[in-house]
PDB file of C-alpha atoms in Angstrom:
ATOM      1  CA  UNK A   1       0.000   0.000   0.000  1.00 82.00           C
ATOM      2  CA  UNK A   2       1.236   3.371  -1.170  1.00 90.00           C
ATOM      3  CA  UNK A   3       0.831   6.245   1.276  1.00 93.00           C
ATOM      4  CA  UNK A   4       1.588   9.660   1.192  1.00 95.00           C
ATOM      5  CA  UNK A   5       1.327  11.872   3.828  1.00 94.00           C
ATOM      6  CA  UNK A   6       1.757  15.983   3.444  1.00 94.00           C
ATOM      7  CA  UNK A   7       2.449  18.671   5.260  1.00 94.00           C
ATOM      8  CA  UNK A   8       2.900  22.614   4.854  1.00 96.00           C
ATOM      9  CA  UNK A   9       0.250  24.101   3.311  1.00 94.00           C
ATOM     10  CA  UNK A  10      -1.680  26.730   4.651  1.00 97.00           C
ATOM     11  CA  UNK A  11      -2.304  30.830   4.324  1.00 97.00           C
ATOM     12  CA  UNK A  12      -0.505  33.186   3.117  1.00 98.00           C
ATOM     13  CA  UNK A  13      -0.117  36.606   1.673  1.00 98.00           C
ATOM     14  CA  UNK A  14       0.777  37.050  -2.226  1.00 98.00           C
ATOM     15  CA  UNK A  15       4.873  37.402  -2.891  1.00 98.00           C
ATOM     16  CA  UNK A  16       5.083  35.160   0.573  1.00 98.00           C
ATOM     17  CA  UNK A  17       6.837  31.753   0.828  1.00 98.00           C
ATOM     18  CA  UNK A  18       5.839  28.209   1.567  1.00 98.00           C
ATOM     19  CA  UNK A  19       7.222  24.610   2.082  1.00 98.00           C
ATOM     20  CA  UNK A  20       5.238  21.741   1.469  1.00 98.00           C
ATOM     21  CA  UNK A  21       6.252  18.261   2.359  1.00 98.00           C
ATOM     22  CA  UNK A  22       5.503  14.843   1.561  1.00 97.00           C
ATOM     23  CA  UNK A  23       6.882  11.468   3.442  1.00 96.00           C
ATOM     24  CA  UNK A  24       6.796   7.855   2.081  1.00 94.00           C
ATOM     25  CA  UNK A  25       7.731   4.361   2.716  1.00 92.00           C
ATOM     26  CA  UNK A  26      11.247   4.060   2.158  1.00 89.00           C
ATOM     27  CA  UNK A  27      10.169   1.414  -0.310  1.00 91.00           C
ATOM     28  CA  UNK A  28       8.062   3.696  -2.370  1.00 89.00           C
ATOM     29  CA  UNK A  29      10.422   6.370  -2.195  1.00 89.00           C
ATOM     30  CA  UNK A  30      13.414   4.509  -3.165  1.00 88.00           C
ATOM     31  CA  UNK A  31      11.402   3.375  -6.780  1.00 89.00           C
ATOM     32  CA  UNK A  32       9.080   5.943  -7.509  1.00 92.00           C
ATOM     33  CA  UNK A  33       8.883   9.369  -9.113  1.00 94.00           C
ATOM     34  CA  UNK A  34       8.364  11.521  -7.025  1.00 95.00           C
ATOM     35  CA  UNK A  35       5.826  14.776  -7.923  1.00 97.00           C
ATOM     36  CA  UNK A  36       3.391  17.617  -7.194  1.00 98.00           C
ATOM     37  CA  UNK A  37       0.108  18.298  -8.726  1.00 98.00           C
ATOM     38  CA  UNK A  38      -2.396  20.912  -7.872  1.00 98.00           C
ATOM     39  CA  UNK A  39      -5.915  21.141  -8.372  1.00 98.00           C
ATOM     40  CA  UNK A  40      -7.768  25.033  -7.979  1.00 97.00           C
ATOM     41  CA  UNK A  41     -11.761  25.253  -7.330  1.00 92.00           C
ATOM     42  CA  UNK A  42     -13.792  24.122 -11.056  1.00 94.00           C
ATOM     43  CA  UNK A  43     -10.336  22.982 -12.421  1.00 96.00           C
ATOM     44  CA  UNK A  44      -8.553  19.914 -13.590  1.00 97.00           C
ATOM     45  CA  UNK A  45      -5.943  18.410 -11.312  1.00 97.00           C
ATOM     46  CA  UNK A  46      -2.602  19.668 -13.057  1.00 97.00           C
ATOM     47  CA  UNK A  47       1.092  18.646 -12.628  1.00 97.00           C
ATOM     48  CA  UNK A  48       3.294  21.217 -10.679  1.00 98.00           C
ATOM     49  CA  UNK A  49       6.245  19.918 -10.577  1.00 97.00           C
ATOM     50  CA  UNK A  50       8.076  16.386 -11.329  1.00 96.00           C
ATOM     51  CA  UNK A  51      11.610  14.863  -9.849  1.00 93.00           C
ATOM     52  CA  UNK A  52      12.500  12.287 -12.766  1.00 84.00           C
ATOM     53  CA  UNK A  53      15.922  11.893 -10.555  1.00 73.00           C
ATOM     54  CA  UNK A  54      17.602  14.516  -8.167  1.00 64.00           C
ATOM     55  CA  UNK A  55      19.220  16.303 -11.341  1.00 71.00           C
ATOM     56  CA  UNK A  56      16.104  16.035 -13.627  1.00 87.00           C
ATOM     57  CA  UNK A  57      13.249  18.335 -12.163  1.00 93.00           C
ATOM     58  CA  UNK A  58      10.645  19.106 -14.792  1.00 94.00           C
ATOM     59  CA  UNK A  59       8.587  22.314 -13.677  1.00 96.00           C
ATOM     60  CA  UNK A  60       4.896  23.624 -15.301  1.00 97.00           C
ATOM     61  CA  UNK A  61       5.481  26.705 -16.975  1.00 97.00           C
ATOM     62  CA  UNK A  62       3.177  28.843 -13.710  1.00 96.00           C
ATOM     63  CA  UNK A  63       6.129  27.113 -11.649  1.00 97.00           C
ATOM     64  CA  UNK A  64       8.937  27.669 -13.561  1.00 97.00           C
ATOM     65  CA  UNK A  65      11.482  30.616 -11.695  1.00 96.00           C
ATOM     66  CA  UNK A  66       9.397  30.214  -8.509  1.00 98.00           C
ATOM     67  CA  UNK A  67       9.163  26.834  -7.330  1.00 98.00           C
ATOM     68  CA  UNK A  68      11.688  24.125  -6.963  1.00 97.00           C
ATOM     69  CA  UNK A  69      11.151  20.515  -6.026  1.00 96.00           C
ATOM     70  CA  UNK A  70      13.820  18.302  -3.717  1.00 94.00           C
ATOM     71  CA  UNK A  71      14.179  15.440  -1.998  1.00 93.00           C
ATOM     72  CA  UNK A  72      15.737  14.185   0.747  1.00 93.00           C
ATOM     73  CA  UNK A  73      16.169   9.990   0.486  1.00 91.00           C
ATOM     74  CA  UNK A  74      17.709  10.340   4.231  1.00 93.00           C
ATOM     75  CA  UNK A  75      13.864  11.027   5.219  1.00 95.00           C
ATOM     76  CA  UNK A  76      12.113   9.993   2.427  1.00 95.00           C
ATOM     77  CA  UNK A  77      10.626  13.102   2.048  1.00 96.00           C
ATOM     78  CA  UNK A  78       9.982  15.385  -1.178  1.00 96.00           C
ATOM     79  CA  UNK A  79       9.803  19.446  -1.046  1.00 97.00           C
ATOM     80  CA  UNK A  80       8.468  22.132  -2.902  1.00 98.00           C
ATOM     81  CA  UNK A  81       9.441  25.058  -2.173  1.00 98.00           C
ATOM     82  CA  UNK A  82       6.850  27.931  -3.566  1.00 98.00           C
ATOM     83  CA  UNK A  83       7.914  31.652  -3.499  1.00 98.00           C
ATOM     84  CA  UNK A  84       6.545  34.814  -5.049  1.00 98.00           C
ATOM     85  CA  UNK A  85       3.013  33.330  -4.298  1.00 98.00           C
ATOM     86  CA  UNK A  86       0.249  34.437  -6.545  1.00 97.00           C
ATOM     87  CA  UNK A  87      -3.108  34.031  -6.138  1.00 97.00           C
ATOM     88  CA  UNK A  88      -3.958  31.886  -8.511  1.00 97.00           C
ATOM     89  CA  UNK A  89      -1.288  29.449  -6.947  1.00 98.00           C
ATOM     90  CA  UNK A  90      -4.474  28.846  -4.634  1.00 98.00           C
ATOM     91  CA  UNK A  91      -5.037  24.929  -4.631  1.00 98.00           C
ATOM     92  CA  UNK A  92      -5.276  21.836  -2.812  1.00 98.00           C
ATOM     93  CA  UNK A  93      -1.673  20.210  -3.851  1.00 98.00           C
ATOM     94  CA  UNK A  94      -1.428  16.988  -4.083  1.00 98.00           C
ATOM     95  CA  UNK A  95       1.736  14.446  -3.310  1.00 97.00           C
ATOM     96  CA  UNK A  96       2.190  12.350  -6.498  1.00 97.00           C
ATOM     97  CA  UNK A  97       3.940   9.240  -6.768  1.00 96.00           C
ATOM     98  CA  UNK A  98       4.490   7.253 -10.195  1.00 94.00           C
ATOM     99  CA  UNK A  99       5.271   3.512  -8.746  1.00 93.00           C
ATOM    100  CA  UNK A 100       5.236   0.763 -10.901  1.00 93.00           C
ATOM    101  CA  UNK A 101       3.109   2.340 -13.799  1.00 92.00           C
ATOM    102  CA  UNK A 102       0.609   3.084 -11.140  1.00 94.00           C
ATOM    103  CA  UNK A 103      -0.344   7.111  -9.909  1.00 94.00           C
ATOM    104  CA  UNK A 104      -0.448   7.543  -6.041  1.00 96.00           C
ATOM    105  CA  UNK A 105      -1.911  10.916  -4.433  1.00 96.00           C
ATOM    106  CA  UNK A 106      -1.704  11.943  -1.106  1.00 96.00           C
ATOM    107  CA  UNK A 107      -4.933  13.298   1.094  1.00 95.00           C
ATOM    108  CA  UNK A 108      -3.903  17.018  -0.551  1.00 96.00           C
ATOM    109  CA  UNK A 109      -2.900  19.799   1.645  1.00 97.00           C
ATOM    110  CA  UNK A 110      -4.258  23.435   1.075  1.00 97.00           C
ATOM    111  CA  UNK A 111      -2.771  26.354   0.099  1.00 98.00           C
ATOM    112  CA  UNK A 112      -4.530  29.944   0.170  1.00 98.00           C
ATOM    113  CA  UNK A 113      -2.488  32.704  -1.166  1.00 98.00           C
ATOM    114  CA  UNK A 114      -4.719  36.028  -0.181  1.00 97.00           C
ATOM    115  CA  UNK A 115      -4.029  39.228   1.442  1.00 95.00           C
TER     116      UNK A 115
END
């Protein structure tokens, strides 16, 4: 069983910063790619951002220059770190892992980007 658990979301004011999270099994984590998707009020889920390996991060073009994805295999745990918060950046994001041919989301955590 694949589970994802996240962390970090939350309010915050437009230009502002936040972290998210997102821990696996070591077993899942070790195999799987590792991504972010995001899905706003009346609109499609959509990939954020996408760790094909720690050297190949592939970024939508609303997160390209402001977010960057990481990982950290000592905890098993994948980051993206948002700045210069619009918004529209307003979502639910979503954990993603791509194990075995198969897509895995996390329970989403929300982020509100409002003055």
């Amino acid at each position: 069983q694949v589970q994802l658990v996240e962390s970090g979301g939350g309010l915050v004011q437009p230009g502002g910063s936040l972290r998210l999270s997102c821990a696996a099994s070591e077993t899942v984590f070790s195999v799987a790619v590792m991504g972010w998707y995001r899905q706003a009020p009346g609109k499609e889920r959509e990939l954020v951002a996408r760790l094909i390996s720690a050297d190949r991060p592939t970024y939508a073009d609303s997160a390209k220059g402001r977010f960057t994805i990481s990982r950290d295999s000592a905890k098993n745990t994948v980051y993206l770190q948002m700045n210069s918060l619009k918004p529209e950046d307003t979502a639910v994001y979503y954990c993603n892992a791509l194990y075995y041919g198969y897509n895995y989301f996390g329970q989403g955590t929300q982020v509100t980007v409002s003055s």
